[in-house]
Tab-separated table of C-alpha atoms in Angstrom:
chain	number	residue	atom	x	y	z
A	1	UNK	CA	141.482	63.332	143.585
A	2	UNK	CA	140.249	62.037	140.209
A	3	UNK	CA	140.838	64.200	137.309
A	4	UNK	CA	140.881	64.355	133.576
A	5	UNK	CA	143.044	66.878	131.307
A	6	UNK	CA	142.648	67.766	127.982
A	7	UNK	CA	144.848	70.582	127.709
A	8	UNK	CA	144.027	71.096	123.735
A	9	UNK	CA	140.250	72.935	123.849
A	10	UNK	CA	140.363	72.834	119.833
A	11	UNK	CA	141.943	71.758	117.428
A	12	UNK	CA	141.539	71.253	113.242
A	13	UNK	CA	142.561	68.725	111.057
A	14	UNK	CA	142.505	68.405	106.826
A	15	UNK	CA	140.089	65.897	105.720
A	16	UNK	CA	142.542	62.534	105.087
A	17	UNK	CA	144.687	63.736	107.446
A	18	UNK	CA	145.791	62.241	111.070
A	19	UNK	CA	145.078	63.809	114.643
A	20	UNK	CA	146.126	62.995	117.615
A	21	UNK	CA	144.039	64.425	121.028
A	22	UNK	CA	145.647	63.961	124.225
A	23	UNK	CA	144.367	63.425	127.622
A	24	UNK	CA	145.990	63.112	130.888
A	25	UNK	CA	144.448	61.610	134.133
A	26	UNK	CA	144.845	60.804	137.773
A	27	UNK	CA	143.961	58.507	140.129
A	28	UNK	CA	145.358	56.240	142.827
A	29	UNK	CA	143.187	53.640	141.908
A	30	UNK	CA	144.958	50.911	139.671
A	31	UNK	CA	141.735	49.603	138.395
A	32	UNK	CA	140.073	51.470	136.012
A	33	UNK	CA	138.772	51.525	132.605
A	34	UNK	CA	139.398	54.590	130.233
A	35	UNK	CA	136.696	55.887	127.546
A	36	UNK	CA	137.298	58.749	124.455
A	37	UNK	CA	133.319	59.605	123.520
A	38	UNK	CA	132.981	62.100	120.708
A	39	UNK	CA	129.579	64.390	120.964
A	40	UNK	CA	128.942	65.318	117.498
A	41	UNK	CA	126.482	69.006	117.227
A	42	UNK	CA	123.439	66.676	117.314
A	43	UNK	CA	124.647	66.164	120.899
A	44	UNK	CA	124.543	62.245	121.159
A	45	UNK	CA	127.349	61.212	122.959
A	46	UNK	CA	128.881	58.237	121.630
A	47	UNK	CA	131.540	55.821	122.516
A	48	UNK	CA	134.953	56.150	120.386
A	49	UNK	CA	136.911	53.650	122.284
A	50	UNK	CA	137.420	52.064	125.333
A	51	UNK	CA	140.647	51.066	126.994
A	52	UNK	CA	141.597	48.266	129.753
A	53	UNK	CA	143.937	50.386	132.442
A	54	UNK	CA	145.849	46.602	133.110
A	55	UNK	CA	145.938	45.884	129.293
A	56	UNK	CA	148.887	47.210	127.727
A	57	UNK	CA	148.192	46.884	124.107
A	58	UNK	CA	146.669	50.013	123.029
A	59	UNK	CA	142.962	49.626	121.616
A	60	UNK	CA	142.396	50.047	118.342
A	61	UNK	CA	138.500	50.394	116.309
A	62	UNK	CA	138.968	51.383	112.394
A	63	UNK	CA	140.398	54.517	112.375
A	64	UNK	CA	140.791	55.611	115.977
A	65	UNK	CA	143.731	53.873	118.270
A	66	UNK	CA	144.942	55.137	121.017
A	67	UNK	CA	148.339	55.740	122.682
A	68	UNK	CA	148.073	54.465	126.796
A	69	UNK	CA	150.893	54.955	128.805
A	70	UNK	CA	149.693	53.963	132.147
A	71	UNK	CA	153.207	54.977	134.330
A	72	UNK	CA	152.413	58.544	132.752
A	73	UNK	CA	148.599	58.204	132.919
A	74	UNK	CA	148.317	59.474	129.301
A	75	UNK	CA	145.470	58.237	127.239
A	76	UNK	CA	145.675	60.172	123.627
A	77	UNK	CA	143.246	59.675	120.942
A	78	UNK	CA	145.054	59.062	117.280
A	79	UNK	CA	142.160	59.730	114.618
A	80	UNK	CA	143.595	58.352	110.785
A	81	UNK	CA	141.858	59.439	107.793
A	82	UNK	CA	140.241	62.207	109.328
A	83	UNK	CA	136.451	62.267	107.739
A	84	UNK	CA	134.118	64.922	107.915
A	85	UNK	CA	131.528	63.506	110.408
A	86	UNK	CA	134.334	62.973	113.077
A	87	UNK	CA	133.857	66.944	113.536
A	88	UNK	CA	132.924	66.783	116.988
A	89	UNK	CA	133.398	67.412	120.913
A	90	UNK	CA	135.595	64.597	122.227
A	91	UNK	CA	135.730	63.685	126.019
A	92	UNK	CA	138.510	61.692	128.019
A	93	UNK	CA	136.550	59.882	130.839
A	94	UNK	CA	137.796	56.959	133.130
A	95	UNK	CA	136.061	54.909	135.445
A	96	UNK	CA	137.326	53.103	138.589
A	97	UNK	CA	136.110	49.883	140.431
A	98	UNK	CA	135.733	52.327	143.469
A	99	UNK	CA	132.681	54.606	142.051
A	100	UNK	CA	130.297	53.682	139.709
A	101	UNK	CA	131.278	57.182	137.845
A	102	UNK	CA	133.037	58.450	135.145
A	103	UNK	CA	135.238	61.661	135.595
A	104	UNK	CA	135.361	63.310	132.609
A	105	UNK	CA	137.649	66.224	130.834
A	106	UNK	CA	136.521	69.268	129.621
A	107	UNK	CA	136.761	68.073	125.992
A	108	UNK	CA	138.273	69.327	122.520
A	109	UNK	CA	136.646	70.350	119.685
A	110	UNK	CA	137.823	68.997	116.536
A	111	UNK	CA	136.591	70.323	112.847
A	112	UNK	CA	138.011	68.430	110.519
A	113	UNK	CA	138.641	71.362	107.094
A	114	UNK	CA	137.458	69.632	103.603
B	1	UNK	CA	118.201	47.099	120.170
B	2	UNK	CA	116.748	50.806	120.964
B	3	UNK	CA	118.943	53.152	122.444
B	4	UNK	CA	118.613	54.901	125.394
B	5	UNK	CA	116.070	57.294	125.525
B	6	UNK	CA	114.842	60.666	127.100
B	7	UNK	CA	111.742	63.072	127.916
B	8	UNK	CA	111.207	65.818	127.482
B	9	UNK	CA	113.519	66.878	125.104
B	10	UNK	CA	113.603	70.320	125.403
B	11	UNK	CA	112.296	72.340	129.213
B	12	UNK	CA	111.374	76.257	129.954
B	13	UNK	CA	111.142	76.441	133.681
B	14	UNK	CA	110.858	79.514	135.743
B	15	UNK	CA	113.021	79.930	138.940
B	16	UNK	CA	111.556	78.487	141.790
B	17	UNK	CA	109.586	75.744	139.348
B	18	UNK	CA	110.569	71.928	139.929
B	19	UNK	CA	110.602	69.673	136.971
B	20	UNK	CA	111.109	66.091	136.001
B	21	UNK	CA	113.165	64.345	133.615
B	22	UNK	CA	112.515	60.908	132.405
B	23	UNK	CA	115.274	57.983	130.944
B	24	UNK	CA	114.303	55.165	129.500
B	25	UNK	CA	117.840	52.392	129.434
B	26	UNK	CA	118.472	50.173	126.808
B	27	UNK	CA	116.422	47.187	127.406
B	28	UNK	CA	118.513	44.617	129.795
B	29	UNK	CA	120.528	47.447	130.836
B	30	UNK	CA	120.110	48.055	134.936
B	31	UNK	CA	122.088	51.184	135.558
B	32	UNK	CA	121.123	54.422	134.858
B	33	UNK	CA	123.491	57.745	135.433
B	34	UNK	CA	122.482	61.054	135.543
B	35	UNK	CA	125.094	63.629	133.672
B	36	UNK	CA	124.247	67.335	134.043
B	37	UNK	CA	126.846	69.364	131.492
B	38	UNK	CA	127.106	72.895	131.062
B	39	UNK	CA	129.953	75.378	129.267
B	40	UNK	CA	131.451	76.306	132.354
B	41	UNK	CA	131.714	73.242	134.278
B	42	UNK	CA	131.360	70.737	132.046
B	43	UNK	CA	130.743	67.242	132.495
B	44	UNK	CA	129.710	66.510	136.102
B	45	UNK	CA	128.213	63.004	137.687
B	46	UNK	CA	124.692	63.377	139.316
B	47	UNK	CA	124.144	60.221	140.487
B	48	UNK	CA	123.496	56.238	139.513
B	49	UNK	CA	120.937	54.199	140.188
B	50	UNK	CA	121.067	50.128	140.116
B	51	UNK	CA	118.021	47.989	140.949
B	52	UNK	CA	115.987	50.999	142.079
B	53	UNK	CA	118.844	51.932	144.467
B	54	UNK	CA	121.037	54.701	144.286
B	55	UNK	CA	124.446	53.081	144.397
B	56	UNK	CA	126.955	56.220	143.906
B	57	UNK	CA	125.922	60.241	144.571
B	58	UNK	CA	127.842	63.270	142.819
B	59	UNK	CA	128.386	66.792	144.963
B	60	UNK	CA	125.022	68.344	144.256
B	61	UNK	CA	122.722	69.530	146.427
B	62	UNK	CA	119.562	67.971	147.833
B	63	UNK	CA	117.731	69.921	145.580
B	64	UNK	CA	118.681	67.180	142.708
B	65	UNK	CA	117.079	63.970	143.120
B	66	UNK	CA	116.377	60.585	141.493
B	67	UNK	CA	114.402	57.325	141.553
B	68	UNK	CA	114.368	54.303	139.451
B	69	UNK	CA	111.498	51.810	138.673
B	70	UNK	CA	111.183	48.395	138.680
B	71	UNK	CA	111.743	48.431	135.017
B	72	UNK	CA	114.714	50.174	135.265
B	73	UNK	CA	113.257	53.553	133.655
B	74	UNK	CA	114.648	56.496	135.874
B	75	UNK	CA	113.177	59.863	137.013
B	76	UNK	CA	115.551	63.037	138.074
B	77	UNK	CA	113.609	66.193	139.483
B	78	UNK	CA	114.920	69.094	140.385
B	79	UNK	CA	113.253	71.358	142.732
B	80	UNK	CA	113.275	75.165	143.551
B	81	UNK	CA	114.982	75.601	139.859
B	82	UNK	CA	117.839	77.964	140.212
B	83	UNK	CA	119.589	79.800	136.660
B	84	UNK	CA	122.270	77.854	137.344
B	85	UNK	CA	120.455	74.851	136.630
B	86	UNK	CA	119.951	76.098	133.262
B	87	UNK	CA	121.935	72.592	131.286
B	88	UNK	CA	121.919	69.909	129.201
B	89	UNK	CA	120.828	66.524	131.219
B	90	UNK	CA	122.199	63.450	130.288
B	91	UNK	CA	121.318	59.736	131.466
B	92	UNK	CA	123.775	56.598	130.861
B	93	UNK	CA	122.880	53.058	130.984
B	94	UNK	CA	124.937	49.835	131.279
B	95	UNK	CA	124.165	46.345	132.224
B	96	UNK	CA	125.911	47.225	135.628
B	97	UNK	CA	128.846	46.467	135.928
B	98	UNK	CA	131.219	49.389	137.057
B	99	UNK	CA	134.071	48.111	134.248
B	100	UNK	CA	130.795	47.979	131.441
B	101	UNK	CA	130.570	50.722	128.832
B	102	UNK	CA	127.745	53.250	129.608
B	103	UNK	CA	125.588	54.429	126.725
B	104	UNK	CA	124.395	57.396	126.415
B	105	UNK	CA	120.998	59.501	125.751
B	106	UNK	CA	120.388	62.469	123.614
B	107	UNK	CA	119.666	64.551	126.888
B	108	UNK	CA	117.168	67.101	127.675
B	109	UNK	CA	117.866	70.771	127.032
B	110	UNK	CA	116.692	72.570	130.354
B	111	UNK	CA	116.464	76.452	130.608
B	112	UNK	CA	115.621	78.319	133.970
B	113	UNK	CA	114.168	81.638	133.197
């Protein structure tokens, strides 16, 4: 089965401040392509980052890298310099070369406190 | 380049009411997913359409359908509404490619009275 864990529902973060959201996965497939969207209150999901599964530099875009580590199929979301407008819903979601879908976690809800 | 887009934006449907969603890709863009997300279950894959042929199918019932045009626009309906089917719909697009990042809409708000 193919399924996404984000075991932290909310969390909070000072403005300036780091975060780190985590996500674990699983598949059998060793093909696949891992996404963190963030879904601000507006509702518009949007990409944060995308990672190759047979890359194993961790992505990186501005502020937001992210920690892969494929033999534990963990996929956390480090946010630096927390800003107000990243308060938002963030999903884990991976893709597979099998199915032209992405399985997605339940999400966490970050406010980040001025 | 404009974003995907989608109409209505907001739905009231009775029960028992069918209704149709529209999603317009971004231009160039050939695949178009269908997202339906709610509080309780989150985040669950309708179905995806490439080249006006459903390529990959979610578990929902029959009642949830699609189609997709020669310009790559896509149409869900849902028929015999249920409550449950009260949700936010969302449609993805991407060139195609399974490995291609899929963009999303701003959805439409649907609410089954």
């Amino acid at each position: 089965a193919q399924t996404v864990t984000q075991s932290q529902p909310e969390m909070s973060v000072q403005e300036a401040e780091t975060v780190t959201l985590s996500c674990t996965y699983d598949t059998s497939e060793n093909n696949y392509y891992l996404f963190w969207y963030k879904q601000p209150p507006s509702r518009q999901m949007i990409l944060v980052i995308r990672q190759e599964a047979y890359k194993q530099q961790n992505a990186t875009e501005n502020r937001f890298s992210v920690n892969f580590q494929k033999a534990a199929k963990s996929f956390s979301l480090k946010i630096s310099d927390s800003q107000l407008g990243d308060t938002a819903m963030y999903f884990c979601a991976f893709i597979t070369n099998t199915g032209n879908q992405f399985y997605f976690g339940t999400g966490t809800s970050l406010t980040v406190i001025p | 380049k404009a974003g995907v887009t989608q109409t209505p934006r907001y739905l009231i449907k009775t029960r028992g009411q069918q209704v149709t969603l529209s999603c317009s890709p971004i231009s160039g863009h050939r695949s178009v997913s269908w997202y339906q997300q709610t509080p309780g279950q989150g985040l669950q894959f309708l179905f995806e359409y490439f080249s006006e042929t459903q390529r990959n199918k979610g578990n929902f019932p029959g009642r949830f359908s699609g189609r997709q045009f020669s310009n790559s626009r896509s149409e869900m309906n849902v028929s015999t509404l249920e409550l449950g089917d009260s949700a936010l719909y969302l449609c993805a697009s991407s060139p195609g490619g399974w490995e291609e990042t899929q963009y999303f809409g701003p959805g439409t708000r649907l609410l089954v009275l």
